[in-house]
mmCIF file of C-alpha atoms and ligand atoms in Angstrom:
data_model
loop_
_atom_site.group_PDB
_atom_site.id
_atom_site.type_symbol
_atom_site.label_atom_id
_atom_site.label_comp_id
_atom_site.label_asym_id
_atom_site.label_seq_id
_atom_site.Cartn_x
_atom_site.Cartn_y
_atom_site.Cartn_z
ATOM 1 C CA UNK A 964 70.843 -41.683 -115.164
ATOM 2 C CA UNK A 965 74.302 -42.558 -113.803
ATOM 3 C CA UNK A 966 74.344 -43.117 -110.030
ATOM 4 C CA UNK A 967 77.423 -42.228 -107.979
ATOM 5 C CA UNK A 968 78.519 -45.880 -107.702
ATOM 6 C CA UNK A 969 78.412 -46.340 -111.469
ATOM 7 C CA UNK A 970 81.383 -45.642 -113.697
ATOM 8 C CA UNK A 971 82.193 -45.766 -117.389
ATOM 9 C CA UNK A 972 85.084 -48.011 -118.391
ATOM 10 C CA UNK A 973 86.646 -49.603 -121.463
ATOM 11 C CA UNK A 974 87.742 -53.245 -121.316
ATOM 12 C CA UNK A 975 91.418 -53.776 -122.202
ATOM 13 C CA UNK A 976 91.595 -57.550 -122.269
ATOM 14 C CA UNK A 977 90.392 -60.647 -120.481
ATOM 15 C CA UNK A 978 91.863 -62.209 -117.353
ATOM 16 C CA UNK A 979 92.405 -65.720 -116.058
ATOM 17 C CA UNK A 980 88.985 -66.618 -114.664
ATOM 18 C CA UNK A 981 87.307 -65.114 -117.724
ATOM 19 C CA UNK A 982 86.422 -61.580 -116.573
ATOM 20 C CA UNK A 983 87.282 -58.432 -118.543
ATOM 21 C CA UNK A 984 89.902 -56.042 -117.140
ATOM 22 C CA UNK A 985 89.663 -52.271 -117.143
ATOM 23 C CA UNK A 986 91.571 -49.550 -115.292
ATOM 24 C CA UNK A 987 89.954 -46.604 -113.578
ATOM 25 C CA UNK A 988 91.643 -44.102 -111.201
ATOM 26 C CA UNK A 989 94.541 -46.501 -110.581
ATOM 27 C CA UNK A 990 92.172 -49.334 -109.775
ATOM 28 C CA UNK A 991 92.111 -52.590 -111.744
ATOM 29 C CA UNK A 992 88.488 -53.586 -112.269
ATOM 30 C CA UNK A 993 87.364 -57.105 -113.141
ATOM 31 C CA UNK A 994 84.077 -57.330 -115.007
ATOM 32 C CA UNK A 995 82.466 -60.736 -115.647
ATOM 33 C CA UNK A 996 80.742 -61.180 -119.022
ATOM 34 C CA UNK A 997 82.754 -58.376 -120.610
ATOM 35 C CA UNK A 998 84.374 -58.486 -124.052
ATOM 36 C CA UNK A 999 87.644 -56.818 -125.143
ATOM 37 C CA UNK A 1000 87.109 -53.142 -126.118
ATOM 38 C CA UNK A 1001 83.592 -53.091 -124.675
ATOM 39 C CA UNK A 1002 82.660 -49.626 -123.435
ATOM 40 C CA UNK A 1003 80.572 -50.255 -120.362
ATOM 41 C CA UNK A 1004 78.652 -48.603 -117.608
ATOM 42 C CA UNK A 1005 79.441 -50.717 -114.553
ATOM 43 C CA UNK A 1006 78.649 -50.771 -110.856
ATOM 44 C CA UNK A 1007 81.306 -51.838 -108.354
ATOM 45 C CA UNK A 1008 80.289 -54.947 -106.419
ATOM 46 C CA UNK A 1009 83.512 -55.425 -104.416
ATOM 47 C CA UNK A 1010 86.275 -52.966 -103.705
ATOM 48 C CA UNK A 1011 89.668 -53.996 -102.313
ATOM 49 C CA UNK A 1012 92.874 -51.990 -101.929
ATOM 50 C CA UNK A 1013 94.271 -52.686 -105.419
ATOM 51 C CA UNK A 1014 91.360 -54.033 -107.381
ATOM 52 C CA UNK A 1015 87.609 -54.058 -107.643
ATOM 53 C CA UNK A 1016 84.915 -56.212 -109.182
ATOM 54 C CA UNK A 1017 81.978 -54.780 -111.060
ATOM 55 C CA UNK A 1018 78.844 -55.848 -112.848
ATOM 56 C CA UNK A 1019 77.708 -54.561 -116.205
ATOM 57 C CA UNK A 1020 74.829 -52.083 -115.931
ATOM 58 C CA UNK A 1021 74.793 -51.181 -119.611
ATOM 59 C CA UNK A 1022 76.841 -51.999 -122.687
ATOM 60 C CA UNK A 1023 77.463 -48.497 -124.079
ATOM 61 C CA UNK A 1024 79.454 -49.722 -127.097
ATOM 62 C CA UNK A 1025 80.101 -53.423 -127.664
ATOM 63 C CA UNK A 1026 83.635 -54.530 -128.493
ATOM 64 C CA UNK A 1027 84.170 -56.005 -131.983
ATOM 65 C CA UNK A 1028 84.242 -59.617 -130.712
ATOM 66 C CA UNK A 1029 81.001 -59.426 -128.717
ATOM 67 C CA UNK A 1030 78.130 -61.473 -130.133
ATOM 68 C CA UNK A 1031 74.726 -62.753 -129.108
ATOM 69 C CA UNK A 1032 75.396 -66.052 -127.303
ATOM 70 C CA UNK A 1033 74.323 -69.078 -129.348
ATOM 71 C CA UNK A 1034 72.732 -70.572 -126.196
ATOM 72 C CA UNK A 1035 69.480 -69.016 -125.014
ATOM 73 C CA UNK A 1036 70.361 -69.692 -121.347
ATOM 74 C CA UNK A 1037 73.852 -68.171 -121.508
ATOM 75 C CA UNK A 1038 72.930 -64.902 -119.763
ATOM 76 C CA UNK A 1039 71.916 -66.626 -116.541
ATOM 77 C CA UNK A 1040 73.359 -70.173 -116.614
ATOM 78 C CA UNK A 1041 76.627 -70.551 -114.702
ATOM 79 C CA UNK A 1042 77.945 -73.186 -117.122
ATOM 80 C CA UNK A 1043 79.618 -71.128 -119.866
ATOM 81 C CA UNK A 1044 81.168 -67.719 -119.280
ATOM 82 C CA UNK A 1045 82.452 -66.910 -122.800
ATOM 83 C CA UNK A 1046 79.413 -67.548 -124.989
ATOM 84 C CA UNK A 1047 79.239 -63.803 -125.669
ATOM 85 C CA UNK A 1048 82.620 -63.906 -127.495
ATOM 86 C CA UNK A 1049 83.231 -65.127 -131.021
ATOM 87 C CA UNK A 1050 85.213 -68.364 -131.163
ATOM 88 C CA UNK A 1051 88.096 -66.516 -132.864
ATOM 89 C CA UNK A 1052 88.315 -64.152 -129.906
ATOM 90 C CA UNK A 1053 88.018 -66.973 -127.352
ATOM 91 C CA UNK A 1054 90.990 -68.637 -129.034
ATOM 92 C CA UNK A 1055 93.006 -65.428 -129.284
ATOM 93 C CA UNK A 1056 92.452 -64.725 -125.588
ATOM 94 C CA UNK A 1057 93.388 -68.250 -124.533
ATOM 95 C CA UNK A 1058 96.562 -68.165 -126.579
ATOM 96 C CA UNK A 1059 97.478 -64.819 -125.015
ATOM 97 C CA UNK A 1060 96.572 -65.815 -121.463
ATOM 98 C CA UNK A 1061 98.662 -68.994 -121.519
ATOM 99 C CA UNK A 1062 101.696 -67.152 -122.921
ATOM 100 C CA UNK A 1063 101.382 -64.174 -120.564
ATOM 101 C CA UNK A 1064 100.935 -66.391 -117.526
ATOM 102 C CA UNK A 1065 103.975 -68.568 -118.271
ATOM 103 C CA UNK A 1066 106.059 -65.444 -118.981
ATOM 104 C CA UNK A 1067 104.859 -63.705 -115.833
ATOM 105 C CA UNK A 1068 106.091 -66.532 -113.618
ATOM 106 C CA UNK A 1069 109.122 -67.356 -115.781
ATOM 107 C CA UNK A 1070 110.327 -64.157 -117.494
ATOM 108 C CA UNK A 1071 113.633 -65.733 -118.538
ATOM 109 C CA UNK A 1072 112.277 -68.917 -120.069
ATOM 110 C CA UNK A 1073 112.480 -69.078 -123.849
ATOM 111 C CA UNK A 1074 110.380 -71.620 -125.654
ATOM 112 C CA UNK A 1075 108.665 -72.333 -128.930
ATOM 113 C CA UNK A 1076 105.022 -71.308 -128.567
ATOM 114 C CA UNK A 1077 102.836 -73.073 -131.098
ATOM 115 C CA UNK A 1078 99.486 -71.669 -132.270
ATOM 116 C CA UNK A 1079 96.485 -72.854 -130.248
ATOM 117 C CA UNK A 1080 95.056 -76.162 -131.412
ATOM 118 C CA UNK A 1081 91.385 -75.648 -132.253
ATOM 119 C CA UNK A 1082 88.711 -78.030 -131.035
ATOM 120 C CA UNK A 1083 87.022 -80.018 -133.845
ATOM 121 C CA UNK A 1084 83.718 -78.976 -132.240
ATOM 122 C CA UNK A 1085 82.864 -75.691 -130.527
ATOM 123 C CA UNK A 1086 79.350 -76.853 -129.576
ATOM 124 C CA UNK A 1087 78.025 -80.347 -128.739
ATOM 125 C CA UNK A 1088 81.428 -81.455 -127.483
ATOM 126 C CA UNK A 1089 80.796 -82.443 -123.822
ATOM 127 C CA UNK A 1090 80.284 -86.106 -123.056
ATOM 128 C CA UNK A 1091 79.928 -85.740 -119.273
ATOM 129 C CA UNK A 1092 77.788 -83.206 -117.394
ATOM 130 C CA UNK A 1093 76.478 -82.687 -113.874
ATOM 131 C CA UNK A 1094 72.976 -81.207 -113.978
ATOM 132 C CA UNK A 1095 70.916 -80.512 -110.850
ATOM 133 C CA UNK A 1096 67.325 -81.181 -109.871
ATOM 134 C CA UNK A 1097 65.185 -79.577 -107.150
ATOM 135 C CA UNK A 1098 61.544 -78.556 -106.760
ATOM 136 C CA UNK A 1099 60.645 -79.779 -110.236
ATOM 137 C CA UNK A 1100 63.497 -77.819 -111.851
ATOM 138 C CA UNK A 1101 66.126 -79.606 -113.948
ATOM 139 C CA UNK A 1102 69.144 -77.627 -115.108
ATOM 140 C CA UNK A 1103 72.384 -76.019 -113.990
ATOM 141 C CA UNK A 1104 73.140 -73.544 -111.223
ATOM 142 C CA UNK A 1105 72.794 -69.894 -112.221
ATOM 143 C CA UNK A 1106 75.956 -67.802 -112.204
ATOM 144 C CA UNK A 1107 77.272 -67.325 -108.626
ATOM 145 C CA UNK A 1108 74.148 -68.914 -107.208
ATOM 146 C CA UNK A 1109 72.537 -72.176 -106.197
ATOM 147 C CA UNK A 1110 69.312 -71.294 -107.988
ATOM 148 C CA UNK A 1111 68.630 -73.755 -110.784
ATOM 149 C CA UNK A 1112 68.258 -72.357 -114.306
ATOM 150 C CA UNK A 1113 65.769 -74.694 -115.967
ATOM 151 C CA UNK A 1114 66.947 -75.961 -119.313
ATOM 152 C CA UNK A 1115 65.731 -78.364 -121.951
ATOM 153 C CA UNK A 1116 68.950 -78.313 -123.963
ATOM 154 C CA UNK A 1117 72.623 -77.521 -123.419
ATOM 155 C CA UNK A 1118 74.396 -76.493 -126.597
ATOM 156 C CA UNK A 1119 77.862 -77.571 -125.499
ATOM 157 C CA UNK A 1120 76.674 -81.089 -124.643
ATOM 158 C CA UNK A 1121 76.503 -84.012 -127.061
ATOM 159 C CA UNK A 1122 72.970 -84.693 -128.257
ATOM 160 C CA UNK A 1123 73.066 -88.298 -127.046
ATOM 161 C CA UNK A 1124 72.960 -86.767 -123.550
ATOM 162 C CA UNK A 1125 70.612 -83.819 -124.121
ATOM 163 C CA UNK A 1126 68.073 -86.153 -125.790
ATOM 164 C CA UNK A 1127 67.832 -87.925 -122.439
ATOM 165 C CA UNK A 1128 67.058 -84.789 -120.413
ATOM 166 C CA UNK A 1129 63.277 -85.574 -120.175
ATOM 167 C CA UNK A 1130 64.044 -89.132 -119.008
ATOM 168 C CA UNK A 1131 66.577 -87.999 -116.408
ATOM 169 C CA UNK A 1132 64.294 -85.241 -115.153
ATOM 170 C CA UNK A 1133 61.449 -87.773 -114.727
ATOM 171 C CA UNK A 1134 63.847 -90.154 -112.954
ATOM 172 C CA UNK A 1135 64.910 -87.442 -110.504
ATOM 173 C CA UNK A 1136 61.290 -86.313 -110.006
ATOM 174 C CA UNK A 1137 60.199 -89.876 -109.180
ATOM 175 C CA UNK A 1138 62.495 -89.849 -106.137
ATOM 176 C CA UNK A 1139 60.096 -87.357 -104.540
ATOM 177 C CA UNK A 1140 62.971 -85.831 -102.598
ATOM 178 C CA UNK A 1141 62.860 -82.273 -101.288
ATOM 179 C CA UNK A 1142 66.663 -82.089 -101.351
ATOM 180 C CA UNK A 1143 68.880 -80.854 -104.138
ATOM 181 C CA UNK A 1144 69.820 -83.787 -106.364
ATOM 182 C CA UNK A 1145 73.248 -83.562 -107.954
ATOM 183 C CA UNK A 1146 73.149 -85.691 -111.077
ATOM 184 C CA UNK A 1147 75.758 -86.971 -113.462
ATOM 185 C CA UNK A 1148 75.206 -87.999 -117.083
ATOM 186 C CA UNK A 1149 77.883 -89.341 -119.380
ATOM 187 C CA UNK A 1150 78.521 -91.374 -122.499
ATOM 188 C CA UNK A 1151 80.290 -94.591 -121.585
ATOM 189 C CA UNK A 1152 83.183 -96.211 -123.464
ATOM 190 C CA UNK A 1153 80.573 -98.449 -125.071
ATOM 191 C CA UNK A 1154 78.598 -95.394 -126.278
ATOM 192 C CA UNK A 1155 75.772 -95.888 -123.789
ATOM 193 C CA UNK A 1156 74.217 -92.962 -121.940
ATOM 194 C CA UNK A 1157 74.483 -93.484 -118.201
ATOM 195 C CA UNK A 1158 73.208 -91.358 -115.381
ATOM 196 C CA UNK A 1159 72.977 -91.370 -111.625
ATOM 197 C CA UNK A 1160 73.179 -89.384 -108.426
ATOM 198 C CA UNK A 1161 76.304 -87.847 -106.967
ATOM 199 C CA UNK A 1162 76.218 -88.107 -103.185
ATOM 200 C CA UNK A 1163 78.629 -87.512 -100.307
ATOM 201 C CA UNK A 1164 79.438 -91.228 -100.420
ATOM 202 C CA UNK A 1165 79.606 -91.567 -104.208
ATOM 203 C CA UNK A 1166 81.290 -88.884 -106.295
ATOM 204 C CA UNK A 1167 80.270 -90.366 -109.649
ATOM 205 C CA UNK A 1168 82.519 -91.825 -112.325
ATOM 206 C CA UNK A 1169 85.504 -89.624 -111.477
ATOM 207 C CA UNK A 1170 87.645 -87.830 -114.010
ATOM 208 C CA UNK A 1171 87.347 -88.379 -117.741
ATOM 209 C CA UNK A 1172 88.259 -86.054 -120.599
ATOM 210 C CA UNK A 1173 84.982 -84.280 -121.452
ATOM 211 C CA UNK A 1174 85.820 -83.365 -125.054
ATOM 212 C CA UNK A 1175 86.627 -86.684 -126.732
ATOM 213 C CA UNK A 1176 87.009 -85.020 -130.137
ATOM 214 C CA UNK A 1177 89.821 -82.785 -128.945
ATOM 215 C CA UNK A 1178 91.240 -85.440 -126.620
ATOM 216 C CA UNK A 1179 92.360 -87.352 -129.708
ATOM 217 C CA UNK A 1180 94.497 -84.378 -130.792
ATOM 218 C CA UNK A 1181 95.857 -83.935 -127.293
ATOM 219 C CA UNK A 1182 96.880 -87.593 -127.103
ATOM 220 C CA UNK A 1183 98.481 -87.455 -130.527
ATOM 221 C CA UNK A 1184 100.461 -84.337 -129.587
ATOM 222 C CA UNK A 1185 101.570 -85.819 -126.246
ATOM 223 C CA UNK A 1186 102.841 -88.967 -128.005
ATOM 224 C CA UNK A 1187 104.474 -86.962 -130.818
ATOM 225 C CA UNK A 1188 106.273 -84.698 -128.392
ATOM 226 C CA UNK A 1189 107.306 -87.596 -126.180
ATOM 227 C CA UNK A 1190 109.278 -88.791 -129.212
ATOM 228 C CA UNK A 1191 110.945 -92.057 -130.096
ATOM 229 C CA UNK A 1192 110.902 -95.399 -128.315
ATOM 230 C CA UNK A 1193 114.123 -94.736 -126.366
ATOM 231 C CA UNK A 1194 113.053 -94.701 -122.729
ATOM 232 C CA UNK A 1195 113.955 -97.215 -120.030
ATOM 233 C CA UNK A 1196 110.766 -96.558 -118.063
ATOM 234 C CA UNK A 1197 107.617 -94.514 -118.664
ATOM 235 C CA UNK A 1198 105.647 -92.811 -115.867
ATOM 236 C CA UNK A 1199 102.110 -91.450 -116.176
ATOM 237 C CA UNK A 1200 101.398 -89.355 -113.086
ATOM 238 C CA UNK A 1201 97.760 -88.383 -112.379
ATOM 239 C CA UNK A 1202 96.801 -91.145 -114.781
ATOM 240 C CA UNK A 1203 93.012 -91.255 -114.339
ATOM 241 C CA UNK A 1204 91.747 -94.462 -115.918
ATOM 242 C CA UNK A 1205 94.645 -94.593 -118.373
ATOM 243 C CA UNK A 1206 93.844 -92.064 -121.114
ATOM 244 C CA UNK A 1207 97.597 -91.566 -121.677
ATOM 245 C CA UNK A 1208 98.830 -94.771 -120.013
ATOM 246 C CA UNK A 1209 97.587 -97.237 -122.615
ATOM 247 C CA UNK A 1210 98.687 -95.297 -125.720
ATOM 248 C CA UNK A 1211 102.075 -94.794 -124.008
ATOM 249 C CA UNK A 1212 102.368 -98.529 -123.322
ATOM 250 C CA UNK A 1213 101.523 -99.222 -126.954
ATOM 251 C CA UNK A 1214 104.094 -96.788 -128.308
ATOM 252 C CA UNK A 1215 106.973 -97.455 -125.905
ATOM 253 C CA UNK A 1216 107.449 -101.149 -126.575
ATOM 254 C CA UNK A 1217 111.053 -101.326 -125.412
ATOM 255 C CA UNK A 1218 110.444 -99.616 -122.043
ATOM 256 C CA UNK A 1219 110.779 -102.103 -119.178
ATOM 257 C CA UNK A 1220 107.834 -100.661 -117.267
ATOM 258 C CA UNK A 1221 104.895 -98.293 -117.676
ATOM 259 C CA UNK A 1222 103.789 -96.895 -114.334
ATOM 260 C CA UNK A 1223 100.456 -95.154 -113.786
ATOM 261 C CA UNK A 1224 99.802 -93.265 -110.538
ATOM 262 C CA UNK A 1225 96.268 -92.204 -109.603
ATOM 263 C CA UNK A 1226 94.473 -91.329 -106.361
ATOM 264 C CA UNK A 1227 90.871 -92.209 -107.254
ATOM 265 C CA UNK A 1228 90.222 -95.930 -106.532
ATOM 266 C CA UNK A 1229 87.429 -96.191 -109.140
ATOM 267 C CA UNK A 1230 89.733 -94.913 -111.883
ATOM 268 C CA UNK A 1231 92.536 -97.214 -110.785
ATOM 269 C CA UNK A 1232 90.113 -100.134 -110.837
ATOM 270 C CA UNK A 1233 88.996 -99.240 -114.379
ATOM 271 C CA UNK A 1234 92.599 -98.852 -115.486
ATOM 272 C CA UNK A 1235 93.676 -102.133 -113.918
ATOM 273 C CA UNK A 1236 90.730 -103.944 -115.514
ATOM 274 C CA UNK A 1237 91.925 -102.825 -118.941
ATOM 275 C CA UNK A 1238 95.609 -103.508 -118.502
ATOM 276 C CA UNK A 1239 96.858 -106.699 -120.102
ATOM 277 C CA UNK A 1240 100.445 -105.573 -120.625
ATOM 278 C CA UNK A 1241 102.699 -107.202 -117.989
ATOM 279 C CA UNK A 1242 104.942 -104.127 -117.932
ATOM 280 C CA UNK A 1243 102.047 -101.994 -116.721
ATOM 281 C CA UNK A 1244 101.831 -101.115 -113.014
ATOM 282 C CA UNK A 1245 98.861 -99.146 -111.756
ATOM 283 C CA UNK A 1246 99.459 -97.500 -108.364
ATOM 284 C CA UNK A 1247 96.622 -96.253 -106.194
ATOM 285 C CA UNK A 1248 98.511 -93.403 -104.599
ATOM 286 C CA UNK A 1249 98.846 -89.700 -104.086
ATOM 287 C CA UNK A 1250 101.585 -88.554 -106.505
ATOM 288 C CA UNK A 1251 103.499 -86.805 -103.723
ATOM 289 C CA UNK A 1252 103.694 -89.998 -101.623
ATOM 290 C CA UNK A 1253 104.586 -91.978 -104.740
ATOM 291 C CA UNK A 1254 107.469 -89.610 -105.558
ATOM 292 C CA UNK A 1255 109.030 -90.391 -102.170
ATOM 293 C CA UNK A 1256 109.703 -93.949 -103.311
ATOM 294 C CA UNK A 1257 109.772 -93.547 -107.091
ATOM 295 C CA UNK A 1258 112.885 -94.634 -108.962
ATOM 296 C CA UNK A 1259 112.809 -92.308 -111.961
ATOM 297 C CA UNK A 1260 116.099 -92.263 -113.851
ATOM 298 C CA UNK A 1261 117.865 -90.186 -116.506
ATOM 299 C CA UNK A 1262 116.661 -92.533 -119.253
ATOM 300 C CA UNK A 1263 112.952 -92.158 -118.461
ATOM 301 C CA UNK A 1264 109.888 -90.351 -119.724
ATOM 302 C CA UNK A 1265 107.434 -88.707 -117.318
ATOM 303 C CA UNK A 1266 103.966 -87.588 -118.383
ATOM 304 C CA UNK A 1267 102.006 -85.637 -115.808
ATOM 305 C CA UNK A 1268 98.442 -84.351 -116.073
ATOM 306 C CA UNK A 1269 97.483 -82.938 -112.676
ATOM 307 C CA UNK A 1270 94.110 -81.422 -111.710
ATOM 308 C CA UNK A 1271 93.566 -77.638 -111.763
ATOM 309 C CA UNK A 1272 95.597 -77.123 -108.583
ATOM 310 C CA UNK A 1273 98.670 -78.423 -110.404
ATOM 311 C CA UNK A 1274 101.416 -80.536 -108.838
ATOM 312 C CA UNK A 1275 103.356 -79.246 -105.823
ATOM 313 C CA UNK A 1276 106.739 -77.735 -105.105
ATOM 314 C CA UNK A 1277 107.794 -81.078 -103.639
ATOM 315 C CA UNK A 1278 106.776 -82.972 -106.789
ATOM 316 C CA UNK A 1279 108.419 -80.493 -109.172
ATOM 317 C CA UNK A 1280 111.645 -80.573 -107.121
ATOM 318 C CA UNK A 1281 111.580 -84.361 -106.975
ATOM 319 C CA UNK A 1282 111.142 -84.453 -110.754
ATOM 320 C CA UNK A 1283 114.041 -82.055 -111.303
ATOM 321 C CA UNK A 1284 116.176 -84.106 -108.912
ATOM 322 C CA UNK A 1285 115.463 -87.388 -110.686
ATOM 323 C CA UNK A 1286 116.349 -85.889 -114.089
ATOM 324 C CA UNK A 1287 114.142 -87.814 -116.506
ATOM 325 C CA UNK A 1288 115.120 -87.424 -120.145
ATOM 326 C CA UNK A 1289 111.803 -85.832 -121.000
ATOM 327 C CA UNK A 1290 108.727 -84.514 -119.204
ATOM 328 C CA UNK A 1291 105.386 -83.896 -120.911
ATOM 329 C CA UNK A 1292 103.222 -81.715 -118.674
ATOM 330 C CA UNK A 1293 99.516 -81.474 -119.554
ATOM 331 C CA UNK A 1294 97.690 -78.783 -117.644
ATOM 332 C CA UNK A 1295 94.131 -77.523 -117.304
ATOM 333 C CA UNK A 1296 95.117 -74.323 -115.483
ATOM 334 C CA UNK A 1297 97.763 -71.935 -116.837
ATOM 335 C CA UNK A 1298 98.547 -70.460 -113.402
ATOM 336 C CA UNK A 1299 99.388 -73.786 -111.776
ATOM 337 C CA UNK A 1300 101.376 -74.810 -114.864
ATOM 338 C CA UNK A 1301 103.371 -71.560 -114.828
ATOM 339 C CA UNK A 1302 104.032 -71.870 -111.090
ATOM 340 C CA UNK A 1303 105.073 -75.540 -111.385
ATOM 341 C CA UNK A 1304 107.455 -74.675 -114.246
ATOM 342 C CA UNK A 1305 108.982 -71.955 -112.082
ATOM 343 C CA UNK A 1306 109.580 -74.398 -109.241
ATOM 344 C CA UNK A 1307 111.014 -76.971 -111.626
ATOM 345 C CA UNK A 1308 113.443 -74.678 -113.446
ATOM 346 C CA UNK A 1309 114.586 -72.856 -110.293
ATOM 347 C CA UNK A 1310 115.425 -76.133 -108.638
ATOM 348 C CA UNK A 1311 116.957 -77.699 -111.744
ATOM 349 C CA UNK A 1312 119.215 -74.663 -112.147
ATOM 350 C CA UNK A 1313 120.244 -74.725 -108.500
ATOM 351 C CA UNK A 1314 121.231 -78.361 -108.955
ATOM 352 C CA UNK A 1315 123.147 -77.517 -112.139
ATOM 353 C CA UNK A 1316 120.770 -79.499 -114.362
ATOM 354 C CA UNK A 1317 120.266 -78.249 -117.872
ATOM 355 C CA UNK A 1318 116.610 -78.486 -118.764
ATOM 356 C CA UNK A 1319 114.922 -76.667 -121.573
ATOM 357 C CA UNK A 1320 111.263 -75.800 -122.052
ATOM 358 C CA UNK A 1321 111.166 -76.958 -125.659
ATOM 359 C CA UNK A 1322 107.556 -76.378 -126.699
ATOM 360 C CA UNK A 1323 104.248 -75.133 -125.360
ATOM 361 C CA UNK A 1324 100.838 -75.265 -127.035
ATOM 362 C CA UNK A 1325 97.393 -74.234 -125.811
ATOM 363 C CA UNK A 1326 94.504 -76.559 -126.633
ATOM 364 C CA UNK A 1327 90.911 -75.486 -127.068
ATOM 365 C CA UNK A 1328 89.373 -78.215 -124.922
ATOM 366 C CA UNK A 1329 86.421 -76.329 -123.394
ATOM 367 C CA UNK A 1330 84.977 -73.923 -126.013
ATOM 368 C CA UNK A 1331 82.519 -71.268 -124.752
ATOM 369 C CA UNK A 1332 84.331 -71.134 -121.384
ATOM 370 C CA UNK A 1333 87.583 -69.490 -120.296
ATOM 371 C CA UNK A 1334 89.089 -72.882 -119.402
ATOM 372 C CA UNK A 1335 92.066 -73.922 -121.482
ATOM 373 C CA UNK A 1336 94.290 -76.974 -121.690
ATOM 374 C CA UNK A 1337 98.034 -76.592 -122.268
ATOM 375 C CA UNK A 1338 100.766 -79.041 -123.135
ATOM 376 C CA UNK A 1339 104.444 -78.428 -122.435
ATOM 377 C CA UNK A 1340 107.573 -80.399 -123.292
ATOM 378 C CA UNK A 1341 110.581 -80.187 -120.972
ATOM 379 C CA UNK A 1342 113.777 -81.940 -121.934
ATOM 380 C CA UNK A 1343 117.402 -82.209 -121.005
ATOM 381 C CA UNK A 1344 119.560 -80.011 -123.219
HETATM 382 C C1 SAM B 1316 93.282 -83.822 -115.123
HETATM 383 S S1 SAM B 1316 92.922 -85.428 -114.567
HETATM 384 C C2 SAM B 1316 93.873 -86.378 -115.704
HETATM 385 C C3 SAM B 1316 93.523 -87.825 -115.803
HETATM 386 C C4 SAM B 1316 94.074 -88.570 -117.016
HETATM 387 N N1 SAM B 1316 95.440 -88.226 -117.306
HETATM 388 C C5 SAM B 1316 93.200 -88.375 -118.250
HETATM 389 O O1 SAM B 1316 93.658 -87.765 -119.225
HETATM 390 O O2 SAM B 1316 92.054 -88.833 -118.230
HETATM 391 C C6 SAM B 1316 93.795 -85.490 -113.076
HETATM 392 C C7 SAM B 1316 93.726 -86.800 -112.348
HETATM 393 O O3 SAM B 1316 94.524 -86.714 -111.168
HETATM 394 C C8 SAM B 1316 93.891 -87.400 -110.112
HETATM 395 N N2 SAM B 1316 94.458 -86.829 -108.881
HETATM 396 C C9 SAM B 1316 94.114 -85.678 -108.258
HETATM 397 N N3 SAM B 1316 94.939 -85.431 -107.225
HETATM 398 C C10 SAM B 1316 95.827 -86.456 -107.202
HETATM 399 C C11 SAM B 1316 96.937 -86.756 -106.381
HETATM 400 N N4 SAM B 1316 97.283 -85.944 -105.373
HETATM 401 N N5 SAM B 1316 97.640 -87.872 -106.632
HETATM 402 C C12 SAM B 1316 97.282 -88.698 -107.651
HETATM 403 N N6 SAM B 1316 96.257 -88.453 -108.480
HETATM 404 C C13 SAM B 1316 95.535 -87.345 -108.259
HETATM 405 C C14 SAM B 1316 92.412 -87.176 -110.353
HETATM 406 O O4 SAM B 1316 91.640 -88.182 -109.746
HETATM 407 C C15 SAM B 1316 92.326 -87.215 -111.878
HETATM 408 O O5 SAM B 1316 92.076 -88.504 -112.330
#
């Protein structure tokens, strides 16, 4: 029986954040766990002036791309939100979302949009995870909840890590703590499995690319697009422990300096420990503060790979003002990328600087989730 708060809808497409979108009586409705063309009976969970959120009560007719998730925990685990979509559809949606988002913020920008680069692995690709432990339960938080879904495998995680689940669970159990334990497990550079606790004082190993198989393609593309060895200086902003810095230093042999800027002291320490090239300078700094004293010139290359929040208006303006020859922007959130591009091009135009968004490509870095990586090349015309 249909209750008064339940409505029938058909999903048009998917949105940033991963939910399906439908329209009903002038209201845009976001439905988590929906698939394109699903016909659904839903119940509104939130209603605002222009939009609502709803949960699926019943799938009346599944869309053509809906499938049974490969992971048996997918219905409750908060880790993956697109397991119910075929990989082809996940890729199609990501390609569309990146393009639509850039166009929405920058309707007048023309650029070459390359087909999404597929991940070599769609399962067993993660080399760093943060499981939880409490009251004898080892697993991940359930969707929108702090309840732990107990698991004994995670299909998107490399087996070297999942094989250690019993050991890590026993390790956490032995602490005999009543509190929630936030754990971190990862495969080190030397292929060892490491694990430990994340606490208020210690936030773990810090950032690392979680899909090393696809990271290789991303690196190759970034270096390809950066082009020939013609730059005076090379800057790697938001450098982490040097994922891009070291390959850049290797490729750009005639550049007088390679500068990495990173806020996390642990990552800077790891980067500095690896750096033998005298041209390499690793700065422990917030990028915005760094830009206030940076001396980027017209002959330089800038690579930036900010976190999900993106860079800032200040940083994008400072970049446009310093006019590097080329900018390679690597992004893990299409909205912040699109917004940063808008700031950059608006300011560049105001200053009479001719930049061109040459190429954009989406990268399948996080299969089974709505997250997508994007790379963009900006260059002087
Ligand atoms: C997406 S990660 C990229 C790291 C690196 N490029 C890589 O591929 O491994 C973003 C990095 O920016 C750092 N970060 C975040 N906010 C920052 C800021 N305001 N200034 C400098 N670095 C920042 C993070 O610690 C993280 O290492």
